[in-house]
Structures are given as C-alpha cells and as structure tokens.
Coordinates of C-alpha atoms and ligand atoms in Angstrom, one line a residue:
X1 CA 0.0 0.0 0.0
X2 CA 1.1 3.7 -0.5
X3 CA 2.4 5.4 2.2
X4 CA 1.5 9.3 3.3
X5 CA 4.4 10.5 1.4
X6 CA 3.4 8.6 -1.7
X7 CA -0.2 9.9 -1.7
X8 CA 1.0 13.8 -0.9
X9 CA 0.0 16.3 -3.5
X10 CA 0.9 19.9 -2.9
X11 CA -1.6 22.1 -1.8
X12 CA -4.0 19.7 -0.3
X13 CA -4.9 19.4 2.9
X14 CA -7.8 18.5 5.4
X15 CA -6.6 21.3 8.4
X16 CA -8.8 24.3 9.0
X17 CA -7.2 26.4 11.9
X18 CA -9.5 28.5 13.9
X19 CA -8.6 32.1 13.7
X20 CA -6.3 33.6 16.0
X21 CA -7.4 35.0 19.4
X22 CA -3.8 35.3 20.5
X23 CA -1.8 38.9 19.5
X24 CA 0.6 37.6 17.1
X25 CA 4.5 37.7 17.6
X26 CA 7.4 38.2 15.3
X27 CA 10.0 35.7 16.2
X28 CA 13.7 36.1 15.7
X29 CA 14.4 35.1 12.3
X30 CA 17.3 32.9 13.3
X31 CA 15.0 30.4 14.7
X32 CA 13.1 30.3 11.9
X33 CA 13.4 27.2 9.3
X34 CA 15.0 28.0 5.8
X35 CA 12.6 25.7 3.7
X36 CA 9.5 24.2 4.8
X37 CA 9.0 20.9 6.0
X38 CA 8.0 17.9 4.0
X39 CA 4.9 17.3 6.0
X40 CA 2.3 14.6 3.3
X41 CA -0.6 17.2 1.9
X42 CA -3.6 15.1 2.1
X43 CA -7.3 15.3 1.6
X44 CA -9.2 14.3 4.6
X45 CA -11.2 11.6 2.4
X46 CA -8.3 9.8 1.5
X47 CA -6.3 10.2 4.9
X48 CA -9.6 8.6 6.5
X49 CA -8.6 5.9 3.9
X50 CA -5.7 5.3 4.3
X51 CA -5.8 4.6 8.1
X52 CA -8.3 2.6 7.3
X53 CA -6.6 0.7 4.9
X54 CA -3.5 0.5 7.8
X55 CA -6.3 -1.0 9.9
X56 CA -7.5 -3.6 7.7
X57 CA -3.7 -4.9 7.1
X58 CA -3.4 -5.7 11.4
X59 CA -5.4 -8.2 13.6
X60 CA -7.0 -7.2 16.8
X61 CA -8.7 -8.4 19.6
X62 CA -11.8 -7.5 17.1
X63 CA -10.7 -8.8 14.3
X64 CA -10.8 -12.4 15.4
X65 CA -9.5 -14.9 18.3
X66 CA -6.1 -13.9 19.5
X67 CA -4.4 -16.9 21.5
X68 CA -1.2 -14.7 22.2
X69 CA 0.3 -16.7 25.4
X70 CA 1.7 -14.7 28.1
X71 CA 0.3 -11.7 26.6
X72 CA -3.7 -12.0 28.2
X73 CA -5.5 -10.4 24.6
X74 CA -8.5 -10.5 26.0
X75 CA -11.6 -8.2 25.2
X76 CA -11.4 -4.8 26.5
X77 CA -15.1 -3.9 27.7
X78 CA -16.0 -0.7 25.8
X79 CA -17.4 0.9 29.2
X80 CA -13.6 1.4 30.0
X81 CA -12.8 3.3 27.5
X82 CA -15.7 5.6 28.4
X83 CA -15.1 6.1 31.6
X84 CA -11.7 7.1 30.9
X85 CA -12.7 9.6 28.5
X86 CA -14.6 11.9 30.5
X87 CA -13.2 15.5 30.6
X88 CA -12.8 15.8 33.7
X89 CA -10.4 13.0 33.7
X90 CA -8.8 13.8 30.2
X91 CA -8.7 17.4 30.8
X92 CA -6.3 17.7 34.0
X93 CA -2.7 18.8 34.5
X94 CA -0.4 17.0 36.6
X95 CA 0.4 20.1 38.2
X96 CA -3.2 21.2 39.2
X97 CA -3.5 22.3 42.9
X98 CA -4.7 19.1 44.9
X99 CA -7.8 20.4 45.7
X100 CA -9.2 20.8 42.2
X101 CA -8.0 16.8 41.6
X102 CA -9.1 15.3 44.0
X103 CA -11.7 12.7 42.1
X104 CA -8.5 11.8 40.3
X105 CA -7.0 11.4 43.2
X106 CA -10.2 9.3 44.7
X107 CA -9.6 7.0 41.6
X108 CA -5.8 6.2 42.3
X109 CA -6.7 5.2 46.2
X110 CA -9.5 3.1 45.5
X111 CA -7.7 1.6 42.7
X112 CA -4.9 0.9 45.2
X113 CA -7.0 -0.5 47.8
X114 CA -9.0 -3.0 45.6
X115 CA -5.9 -4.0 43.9
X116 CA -4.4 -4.2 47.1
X117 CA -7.1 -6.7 48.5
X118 CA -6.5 -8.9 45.4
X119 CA -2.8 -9.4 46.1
X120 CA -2.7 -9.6 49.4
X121 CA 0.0 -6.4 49.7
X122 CA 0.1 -3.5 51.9
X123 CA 0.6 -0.1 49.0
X124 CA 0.8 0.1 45.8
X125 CA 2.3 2.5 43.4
X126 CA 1.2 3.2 39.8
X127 CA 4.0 4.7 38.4
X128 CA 5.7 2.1 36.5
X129 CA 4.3 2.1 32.8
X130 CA 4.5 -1.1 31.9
X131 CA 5.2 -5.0 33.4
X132 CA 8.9 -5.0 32.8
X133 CA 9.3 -1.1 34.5
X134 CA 7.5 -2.4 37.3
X135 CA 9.8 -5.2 37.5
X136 CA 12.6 -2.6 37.3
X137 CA 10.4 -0.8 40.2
X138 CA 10.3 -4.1 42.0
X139 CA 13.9 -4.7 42.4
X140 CA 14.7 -1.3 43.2
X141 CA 12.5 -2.0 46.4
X142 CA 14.5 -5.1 47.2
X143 CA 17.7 -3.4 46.6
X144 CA 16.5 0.1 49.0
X145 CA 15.2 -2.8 51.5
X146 CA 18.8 -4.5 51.8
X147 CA 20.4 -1.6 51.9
X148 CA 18.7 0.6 54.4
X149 CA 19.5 -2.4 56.6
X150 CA 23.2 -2.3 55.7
X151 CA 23.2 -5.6 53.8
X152 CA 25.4 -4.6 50.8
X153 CA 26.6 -8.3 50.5
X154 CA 23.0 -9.1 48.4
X155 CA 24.1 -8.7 45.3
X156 CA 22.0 -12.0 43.7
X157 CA 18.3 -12.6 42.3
X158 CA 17.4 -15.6 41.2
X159 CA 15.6 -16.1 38.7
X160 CA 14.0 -19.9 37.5
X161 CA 14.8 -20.9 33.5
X162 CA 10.9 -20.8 32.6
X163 CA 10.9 -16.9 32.8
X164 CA 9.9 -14.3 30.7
X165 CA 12.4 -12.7 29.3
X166 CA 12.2 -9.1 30.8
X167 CA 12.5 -10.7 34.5
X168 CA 16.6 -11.3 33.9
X169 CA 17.2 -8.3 32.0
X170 CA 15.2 -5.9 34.9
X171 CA 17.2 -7.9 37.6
X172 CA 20.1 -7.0 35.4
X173 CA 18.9 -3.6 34.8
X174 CA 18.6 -2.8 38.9
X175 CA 22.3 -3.5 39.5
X176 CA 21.7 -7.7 40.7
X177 CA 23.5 -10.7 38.6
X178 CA 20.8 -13.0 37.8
X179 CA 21.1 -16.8 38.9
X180 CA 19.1 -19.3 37.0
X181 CA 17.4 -21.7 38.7
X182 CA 16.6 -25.1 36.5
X183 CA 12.8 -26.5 36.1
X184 CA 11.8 -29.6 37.2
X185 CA 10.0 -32.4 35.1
X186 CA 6.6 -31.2 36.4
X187 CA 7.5 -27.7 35.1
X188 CA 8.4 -26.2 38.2
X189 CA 10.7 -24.5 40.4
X190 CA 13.5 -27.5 41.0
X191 CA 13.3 -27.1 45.1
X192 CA 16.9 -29.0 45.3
X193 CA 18.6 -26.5 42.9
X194 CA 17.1 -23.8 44.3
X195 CA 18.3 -24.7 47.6
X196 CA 21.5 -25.0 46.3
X197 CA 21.3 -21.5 45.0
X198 CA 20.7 -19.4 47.6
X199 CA 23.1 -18.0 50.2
X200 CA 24.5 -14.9 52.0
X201 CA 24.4 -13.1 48.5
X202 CA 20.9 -13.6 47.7
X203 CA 19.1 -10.5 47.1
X204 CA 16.0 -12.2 46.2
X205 CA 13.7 -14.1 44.0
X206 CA 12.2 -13.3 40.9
X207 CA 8.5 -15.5 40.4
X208 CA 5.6 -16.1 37.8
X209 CA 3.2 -18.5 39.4
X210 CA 0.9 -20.1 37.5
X211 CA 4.8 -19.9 35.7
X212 CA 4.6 -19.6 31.6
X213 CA 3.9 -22.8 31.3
X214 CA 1.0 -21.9 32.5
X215 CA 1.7 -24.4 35.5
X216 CA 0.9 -23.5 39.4
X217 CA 3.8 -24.3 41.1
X218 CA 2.5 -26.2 44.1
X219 CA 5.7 -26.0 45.9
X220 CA 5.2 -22.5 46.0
X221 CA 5.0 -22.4 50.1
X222 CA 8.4 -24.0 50.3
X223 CA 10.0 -21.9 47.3
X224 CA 9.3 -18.6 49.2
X225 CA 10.4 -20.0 52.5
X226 CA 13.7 -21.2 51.1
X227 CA 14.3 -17.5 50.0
X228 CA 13.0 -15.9 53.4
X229 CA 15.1 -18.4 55.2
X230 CA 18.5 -17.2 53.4
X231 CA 17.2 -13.6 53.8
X232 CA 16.3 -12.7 50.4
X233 CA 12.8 -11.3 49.7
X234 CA 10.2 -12.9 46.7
X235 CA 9.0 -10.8 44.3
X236 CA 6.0 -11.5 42.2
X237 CA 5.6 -11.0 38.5
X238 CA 1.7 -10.8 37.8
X239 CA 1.5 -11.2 34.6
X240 CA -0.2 -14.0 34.8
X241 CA -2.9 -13.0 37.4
X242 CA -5.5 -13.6 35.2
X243 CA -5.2 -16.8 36.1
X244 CA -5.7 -16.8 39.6
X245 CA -7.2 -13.3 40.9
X246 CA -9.8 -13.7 43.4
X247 CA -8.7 -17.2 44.5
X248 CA -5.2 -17.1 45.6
X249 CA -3.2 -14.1 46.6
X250 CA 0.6 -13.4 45.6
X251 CA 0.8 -11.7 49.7
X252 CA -0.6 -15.4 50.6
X253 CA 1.9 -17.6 48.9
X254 CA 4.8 -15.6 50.5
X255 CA 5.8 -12.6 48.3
X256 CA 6.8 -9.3 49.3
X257 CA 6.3 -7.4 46.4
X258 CA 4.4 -7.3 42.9
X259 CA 3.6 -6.2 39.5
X260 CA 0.3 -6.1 37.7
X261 CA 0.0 -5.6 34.2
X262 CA -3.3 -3.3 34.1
X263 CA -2.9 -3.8 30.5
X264 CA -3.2 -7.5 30.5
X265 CA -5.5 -8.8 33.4
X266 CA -7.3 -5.4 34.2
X267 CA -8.4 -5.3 30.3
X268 CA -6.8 -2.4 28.6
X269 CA -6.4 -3.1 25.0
X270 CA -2.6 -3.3 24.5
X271 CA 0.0 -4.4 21.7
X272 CA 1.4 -2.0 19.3
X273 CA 2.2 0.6 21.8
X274 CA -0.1 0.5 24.4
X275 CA -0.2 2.5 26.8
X276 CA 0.2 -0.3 29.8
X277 CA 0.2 0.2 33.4
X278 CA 2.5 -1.8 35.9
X279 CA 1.7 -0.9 39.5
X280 CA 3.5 -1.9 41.8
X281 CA 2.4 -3.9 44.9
X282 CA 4.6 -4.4 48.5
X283 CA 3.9 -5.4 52.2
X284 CA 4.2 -2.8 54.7
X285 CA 7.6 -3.0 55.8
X286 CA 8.6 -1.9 51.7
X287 CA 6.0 1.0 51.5
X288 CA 8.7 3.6 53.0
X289 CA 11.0 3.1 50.0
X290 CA 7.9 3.2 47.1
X291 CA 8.0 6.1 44.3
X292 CA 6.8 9.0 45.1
X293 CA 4.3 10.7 45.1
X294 CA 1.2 8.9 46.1
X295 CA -2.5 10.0 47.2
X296 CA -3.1 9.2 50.4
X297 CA -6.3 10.5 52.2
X298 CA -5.6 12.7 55.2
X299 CA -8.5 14.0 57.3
X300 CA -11.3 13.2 54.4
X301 CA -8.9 14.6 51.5
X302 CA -6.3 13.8 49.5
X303 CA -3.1 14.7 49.4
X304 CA 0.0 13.8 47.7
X305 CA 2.5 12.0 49.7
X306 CA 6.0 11.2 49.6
X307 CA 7.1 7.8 51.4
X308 CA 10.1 8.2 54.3
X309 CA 13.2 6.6 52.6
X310 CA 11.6 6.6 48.9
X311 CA 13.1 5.8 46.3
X312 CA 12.4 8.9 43.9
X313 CA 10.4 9.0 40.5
X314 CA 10.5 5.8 38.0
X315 CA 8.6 7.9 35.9
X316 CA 6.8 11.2 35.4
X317 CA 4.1 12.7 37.8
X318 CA 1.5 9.7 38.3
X319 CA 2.0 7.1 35.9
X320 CA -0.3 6.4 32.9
X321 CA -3.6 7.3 34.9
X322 CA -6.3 6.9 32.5
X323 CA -5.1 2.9 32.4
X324 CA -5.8 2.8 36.0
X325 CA -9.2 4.6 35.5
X326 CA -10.1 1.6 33.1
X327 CA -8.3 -0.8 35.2
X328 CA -10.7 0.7 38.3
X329 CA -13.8 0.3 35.6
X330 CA -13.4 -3.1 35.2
X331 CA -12.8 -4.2 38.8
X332 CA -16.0 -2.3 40.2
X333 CA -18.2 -3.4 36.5
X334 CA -17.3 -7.4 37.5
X335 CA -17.3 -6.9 41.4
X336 CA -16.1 -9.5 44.2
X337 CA -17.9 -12.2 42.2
X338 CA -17.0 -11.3 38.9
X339 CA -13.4 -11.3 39.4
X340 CA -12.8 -15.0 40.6
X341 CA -15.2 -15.7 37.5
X342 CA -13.2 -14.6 35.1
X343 CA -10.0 -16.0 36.3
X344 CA -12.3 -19.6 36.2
X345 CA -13.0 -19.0 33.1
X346 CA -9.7 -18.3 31.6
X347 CA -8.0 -21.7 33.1
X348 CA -11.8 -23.8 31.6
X349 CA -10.7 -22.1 28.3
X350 CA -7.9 -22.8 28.3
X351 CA -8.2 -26.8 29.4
X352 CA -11.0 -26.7 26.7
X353 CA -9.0 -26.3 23.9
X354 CA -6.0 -28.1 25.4
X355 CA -8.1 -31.1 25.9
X356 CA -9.1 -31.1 21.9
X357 CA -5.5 -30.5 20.8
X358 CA -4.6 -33.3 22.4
X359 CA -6.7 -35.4 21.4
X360 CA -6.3 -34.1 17.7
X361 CA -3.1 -34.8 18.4
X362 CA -0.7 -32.2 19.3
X363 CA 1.8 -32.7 22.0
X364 CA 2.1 -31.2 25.4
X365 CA 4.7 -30.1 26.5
X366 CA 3.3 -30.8 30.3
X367 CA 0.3 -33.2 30.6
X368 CA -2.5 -32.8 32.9
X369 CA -5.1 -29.8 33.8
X370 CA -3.1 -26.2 32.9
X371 CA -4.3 -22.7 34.5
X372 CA -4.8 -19.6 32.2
X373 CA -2.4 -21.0 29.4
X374 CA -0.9 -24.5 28.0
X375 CA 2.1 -25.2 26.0
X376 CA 2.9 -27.2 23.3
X377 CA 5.9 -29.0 21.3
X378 CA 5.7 -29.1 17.6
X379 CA 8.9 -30.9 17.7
X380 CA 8.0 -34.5 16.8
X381 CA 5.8 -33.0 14.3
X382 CA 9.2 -31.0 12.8
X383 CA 10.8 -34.6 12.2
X384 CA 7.8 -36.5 11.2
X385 CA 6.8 -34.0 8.8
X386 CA 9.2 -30.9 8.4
X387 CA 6.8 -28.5 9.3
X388 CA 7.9 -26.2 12.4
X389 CA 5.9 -24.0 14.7
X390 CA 6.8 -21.5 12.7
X391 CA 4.4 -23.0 9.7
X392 CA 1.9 -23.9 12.1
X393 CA 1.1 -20.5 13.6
X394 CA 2.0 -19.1 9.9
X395 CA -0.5 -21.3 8.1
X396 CA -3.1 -19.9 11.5
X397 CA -3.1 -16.3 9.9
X398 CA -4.8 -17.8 6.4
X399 CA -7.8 -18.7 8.9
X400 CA -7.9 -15.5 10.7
X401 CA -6.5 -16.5 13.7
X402 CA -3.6 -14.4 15.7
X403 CA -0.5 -17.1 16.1
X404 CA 0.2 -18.3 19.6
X405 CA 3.4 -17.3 21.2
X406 CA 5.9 -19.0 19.4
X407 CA 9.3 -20.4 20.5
X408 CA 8.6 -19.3 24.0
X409 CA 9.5 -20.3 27.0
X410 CA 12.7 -21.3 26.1
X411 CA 13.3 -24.6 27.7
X412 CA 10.3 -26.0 25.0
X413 CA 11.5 -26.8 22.0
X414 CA 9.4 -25.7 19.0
X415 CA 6.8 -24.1 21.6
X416 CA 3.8 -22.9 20.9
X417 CA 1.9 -21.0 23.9
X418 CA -1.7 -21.1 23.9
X419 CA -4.0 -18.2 26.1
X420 CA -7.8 -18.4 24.5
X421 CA -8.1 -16.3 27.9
X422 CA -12.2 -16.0 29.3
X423 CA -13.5 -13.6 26.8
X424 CA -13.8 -16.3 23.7
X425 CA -17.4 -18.5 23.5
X426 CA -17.1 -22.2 23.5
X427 CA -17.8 -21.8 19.4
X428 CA -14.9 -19.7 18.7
X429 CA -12.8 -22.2 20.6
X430 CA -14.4 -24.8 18.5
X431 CA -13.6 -23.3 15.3
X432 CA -10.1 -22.7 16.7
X433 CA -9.6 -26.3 17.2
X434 CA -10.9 -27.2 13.8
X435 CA -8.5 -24.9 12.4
X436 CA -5.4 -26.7 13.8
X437 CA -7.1 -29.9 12.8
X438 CA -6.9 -28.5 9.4
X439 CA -3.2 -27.8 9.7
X440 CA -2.2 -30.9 11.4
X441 CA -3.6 -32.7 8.2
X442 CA -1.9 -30.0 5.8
X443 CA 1.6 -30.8 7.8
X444 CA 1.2 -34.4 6.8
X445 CA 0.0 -34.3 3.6
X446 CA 1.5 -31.3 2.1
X447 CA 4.1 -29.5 4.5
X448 CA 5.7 -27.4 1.4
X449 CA 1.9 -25.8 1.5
X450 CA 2.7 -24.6 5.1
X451 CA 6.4 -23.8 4.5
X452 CA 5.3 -20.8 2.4
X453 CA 2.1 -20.1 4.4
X454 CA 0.2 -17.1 5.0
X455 CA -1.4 -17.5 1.6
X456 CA -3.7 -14.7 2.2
X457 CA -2.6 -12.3 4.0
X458 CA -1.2 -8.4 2.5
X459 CA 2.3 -9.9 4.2
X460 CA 3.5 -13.1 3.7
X461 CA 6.9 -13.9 5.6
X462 CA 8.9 -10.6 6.3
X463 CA 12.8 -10.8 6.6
X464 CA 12.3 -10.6 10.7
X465 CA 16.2 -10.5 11.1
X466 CA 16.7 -7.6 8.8
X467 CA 13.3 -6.3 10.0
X468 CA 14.7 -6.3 13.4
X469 CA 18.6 -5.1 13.0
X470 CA 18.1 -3.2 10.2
X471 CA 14.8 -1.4 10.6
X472 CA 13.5 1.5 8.1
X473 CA 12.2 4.0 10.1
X474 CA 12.3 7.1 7.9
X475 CA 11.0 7.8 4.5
X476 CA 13.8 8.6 2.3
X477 CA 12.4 11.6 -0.4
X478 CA 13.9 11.2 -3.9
X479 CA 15.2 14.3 -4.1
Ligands
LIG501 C1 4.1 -9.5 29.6 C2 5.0 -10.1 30.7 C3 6.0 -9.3 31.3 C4 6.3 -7.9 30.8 O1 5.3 -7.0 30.9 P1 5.2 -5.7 29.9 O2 4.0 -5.0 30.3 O3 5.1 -6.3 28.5 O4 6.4 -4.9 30.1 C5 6.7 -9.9 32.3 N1 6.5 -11.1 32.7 C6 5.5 -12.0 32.1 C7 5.4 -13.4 32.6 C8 4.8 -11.5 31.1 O5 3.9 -12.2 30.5

C-alpha cells in the first residue's frame, strides 16, 4: 500500500485552523526554518482511507481470536474506554492544585485499595508504565530494602529458566547478577537447585506462578520460605494474574512485592504501543522506599505523599492514569464475584482447547489440567513432517487466527503458547480447534503448502532479522 508521502500532492490538505485570538508575535528570524517541512498534503477523504486501509492490514482483539500466550489479549469492555474519557479525567494537569483533583485522586486510592485486596500487599504505586518497568520498580524496592538495613553483600536474584524474558534483564537492569534456577520435570521451580542456590548473597527471587507454562507451582510455600530463610525477599511478576485473581493471593503464597500488568489482566487493550500500566504492589515493611508521590487520604482529603526513605520517580508525575481509570472500571463493572469468575474461566478455556489438541493430536509439553495457558511441542511433528511452529502459527493467519506465542518459553523446543483467555465462546474455541485440525492434516499431507504459508494475507513472511537489525524507520524523499 502507499504510504502518506506517496499519496502527498501539494496544496492539499484537510486542516482548517481556527482564527487567532492570540496577538501575534514576530520571532527572531534565526529560529526560523530556511525551507518548509515535507509534512504529506492530504485530503481528509483519502487520509480517513488510508488509516483505514493500515487497519485492515493488522489483527486485533476484534478482528478475530487472538491466543497470544503470556500476553492475556482479551476483550477490552467498551465501558472502559468511556469512563476514561470523560473530561474531567482527560482534561487535567499533573500540576493542578490538589484540591481541584481530588476525584483523580479518589480513583488512584481506590484503585490501590481493591488492587491491594487482590494481592494480598500493603501499597501500591502506579508509576511504573508497563510490566517490565515495574519489574525494574520491584527490584529497586528489594535493593533500598537491603540496603537501608546495611546488607550490601545481596548482590544475587534468582531467577528460575521458565521466565519471561524481561524478569533477567530488569534484575540486570537494577544493578543484581541474575542466577538461573533449573525446572523440574513437572515444570516447576526444582526445590533442590534452588536450595542450592541461595546464600548470604541472595538478594531475592524473581517468580511467575501459574509460571509460563501456564503451570501453578505447588511447591510455591516452600519456594518462598527457602528465599525468606536465606534472607532474600520474593517478588512477584503478575503477569499471569489472570489466572488466579480472586482465588489465591501473591501476599498469601509468600511474596513481598508485585507487578500487575493493568494492561493485560485489568483489560486495557494493549500491543502496538499500548499504553500499559505496571503498579507496583509491597507489604508494609517496603512501603517507606515506594516512588513518590502517592495519594493518600488525610482527614477526608487527599493529598500527595512522599514515602520516608523513597526511592524517587520511576517515571513522570502519576503514571499512565487513564489505564488505571479503566483498570478501576473493570474491577467495580465485575465486582467480588465477577473477578474469581473470570479467572475460572480463563483456566476452563484454556483446558477446553487443550483437551481437543490433544486429542487431535498435538503434544504437550506438560500433561494434565493447565491454569490460564498451555504449552505445546511441535517438535515431533518438525521430524515426522518438516513443518515447524513457525508453519503452524504461519498457516493460522490464512484462517484469521492471531498465532500463539511461538518459541517461547525457552526450555520447550518448537513451543507454541496457547492463552484463548475467558473472553472467547465455546464456538470460537471450537472453530479454533478445527482450524489446527486442518493444519495438522496440511503438515502431513503437504508441508511445502505450510512452509510458504500465510497465503492470504497483504504480508507473507517478512525478513524478521533484517526487519529487526536493520529497521526502516524514515521515508527517504527522492530528491
Ligand atoms: C508480559 C509479561 C511481562 C512484561 O510485561 P510488559 O507489560 O510487557 O512490560 C513480564 N512477565 C511476564 C510473565 C509477562 O507475560
């Protein structure tokens, strides 16, 4: 398709600019540009069209059913999006005086105390901006708590070999070197290693739980004391919360800090840029050494707050507020009940389609029930046949069906990660699994028709290696 650039013709143009109201000003001429800028010219007809041609090229949450594992795509409830556009949310500064914000401010308390209750911590703070900055935010909590105690011998986090990417390179990122911890052949934490691991140096530990296996770790009593017991502290990546809210609680199972990803469990559409929300979650004792600032309510108003021994701004002013405005939305729309519903219905949906997989016969990577997600190996498929994951979740896009996570976790070979998450009907899954049926056949009988798969799509199979290093991010004018 043509790009702005492409479609440009001078002198047209779809801006009408009110007429001034301001006295005008003569700048210095020094600051003024020599030629203008090659901005496209564009009729508003055909820029409505061409956005709307961009939009028909991508594949959303409304376009069709979205399995992304790890990722929760679930369907964002348009309510959300109302609620954070009223004016009197969209319209505010930062800077405003505290007493004409303090609805705003209303919103981020209750927010903290209902997010609170779901994972069992003490305070929250809703700076970070997405699930790997609140990571980032995480650690730095663990590092303030060691060293306000005069423990600079913590230098360690461990982290187990099933986890998602971003939790090594945050660890990394806060100062800690990262020690991997090996699964066990159930798909947990191996507790024999992770003894082994831990020591006068640990810092902490770095969990997902149900893991991205989309396994609950029942040792996960025993993992947290292990860490406690060598003095480290656990810290809790949520991503995967939709899985379990409203039935167990991080705070319960013996962490001392966590990140949500508003964006994934607390239904704000994400992908492409967001914006995401990663609060951050802590017991009491960690609350002095949060970001700052944070609403707190002080004789029946609010006021902004800085914790004792904090540990400064992760990020500008609040975080991304209107995420936690459709993050508060969804929580008060489902209510005590609805919460623990959903969560139930993600792990059904997810054992639902597992189950016909299997039987259709794909292979597990772990047998037996999974939570929110399940993941498989196409790796006896890759010999028997020669077609990979890759083809698989390639030849999905000709049915109109977002791939699964693909070569993820790590420790599965030629993985593919399934979330249907709670928001699909028992049809779509249906269809889903008729679809891979379809696929599995195509592998056997014809795999060079899935080596060259999607067959009908505006993209076929991009470089992704130049894509990635080598990525064209201006438009280069002839002349
Ligand atoms: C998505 C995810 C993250 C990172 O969250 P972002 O919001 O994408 O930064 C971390 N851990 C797990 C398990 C995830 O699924």
């Amino acid at each position: 398709m043509k790009l702005l650039f492409e479609r440009s013709r001078p002198g047209r143009g779809s801006v009408l600019l009110p007429p001034c109201d301001v006295p005008e000003v003569t700048y210095d001429a020094g600051l003024l540009r020599a030629e203008a800028p090659r901005l496209p010219e564009i009729a508003e007809v055909d820029l409505g069209r061409h956005y709307t041609e961009l939009a028909k090229q991508t594949h959303g949450v409304n376009d069709g059913f979205y399995p992304l594992g790890s990722c929760t795509m679930k369907y964002n409830p348009r309510v959300n999006e109302e609620a954070a556009a009223q004016p009197g949310f969209t319209q505010l500064h930062p800077l405003q005086p505290v007493e004409t914000v303090q609805g705003a401010m209303e919103v981020l308390a209750t927010a903290e105390k209902l997010l609170c209750e779901i994972t069992g911590m003490d305070g929250m703070s809703f700076q970070p901006a997405a699930g790997a900055h609140g990571e980032y935010t995480g650690l730095l909590l663990i590092r303030k708590y060691h060293q306000a105690r005069g423990d600079s011998a913590r230098t360690k986090i461990i982290v187990p070999d099933s986890a998602h990417g971003t939790n090594p390179a945050s660890a990394t990122m806060a100062g800690f070197q990262v020690v991997s911890v090996p699964s066990n052949d159930q798909g947990g934490v191996d507790l024999d290693a992770l003894r082994q691991a831990v020591g006068p140096d640990t810092a902490g530990l770095m969990l997902t739980n149900p893991n991205t296996v989309g396994l609950f770790d029942p040792n996960i009593l025993e993992i947290t004391q292990i860490i406690h017991d060598a003095g480290g502290l656990c810290y809790y990546d949520g991503a995967n919360l939709n899985a379990v809210m409203g039935h167990v609680r991080p705070g319960d199972m013996g962490f001392d800090c966590v990140h949500l990803n508003l964006h994934k469990t607390f239904s704000t559409p994400h992908g492409g840029g967001g914006p995401g929300s990663g609060p951050v979650g802590c017991k009491a004792f960690l609350e002095p050494f949060l970001p700052t600032p944070r609403a707190k309510e002080v004789n029946g108003a609010y006021a902004w707050q800085t914790p004792e021994q904090t540990m400064g701004q992760v990020r500008s002013f609040y975080g991304n507020f209107l995420v936690v405005v459709k993050a508060l939305t969804y929580i008060l729309t489902l209510g005590k009940q609805g919460i623990p519903e959903a969560s139930a219905g993600a792990v059904l949906n997810a054992n639902y389609l597992m189950k016909q997989l299997a039987d259709e016969g794909y292979e597990m990577s772990y047998p037996g029930l999974c939570m929110h997600e399940f993941v498989m190996t196409l790796q006896g498929l890759a010999h028997e046949t020669g077609a990979t994951a890759m083809d698989i979740a390639k030849g999905l896009l000709d049915f109109g069906i977002h791939p699964p996570t693909m070569y993820f976790p790590l420790i599965v070979h030629e993985a593919l990660m399934v979330e249907p998450t709670e928001t699909e009907s028992p049809e779509t899954l249906d269809q889903a699994a008729q679809v891979f049926k379809t696929l599995l056949q195509a592998a056997k009988d014809d795999p060079d028709s899935l080596h060259t798969a999607p067959h009908r799509c505006p993209v076929g199979r991009p470089d992704e290696v130049t894509a990635a290093r080598h990525p064209v991010l201006r438009y280069e004018f002839e002349a």
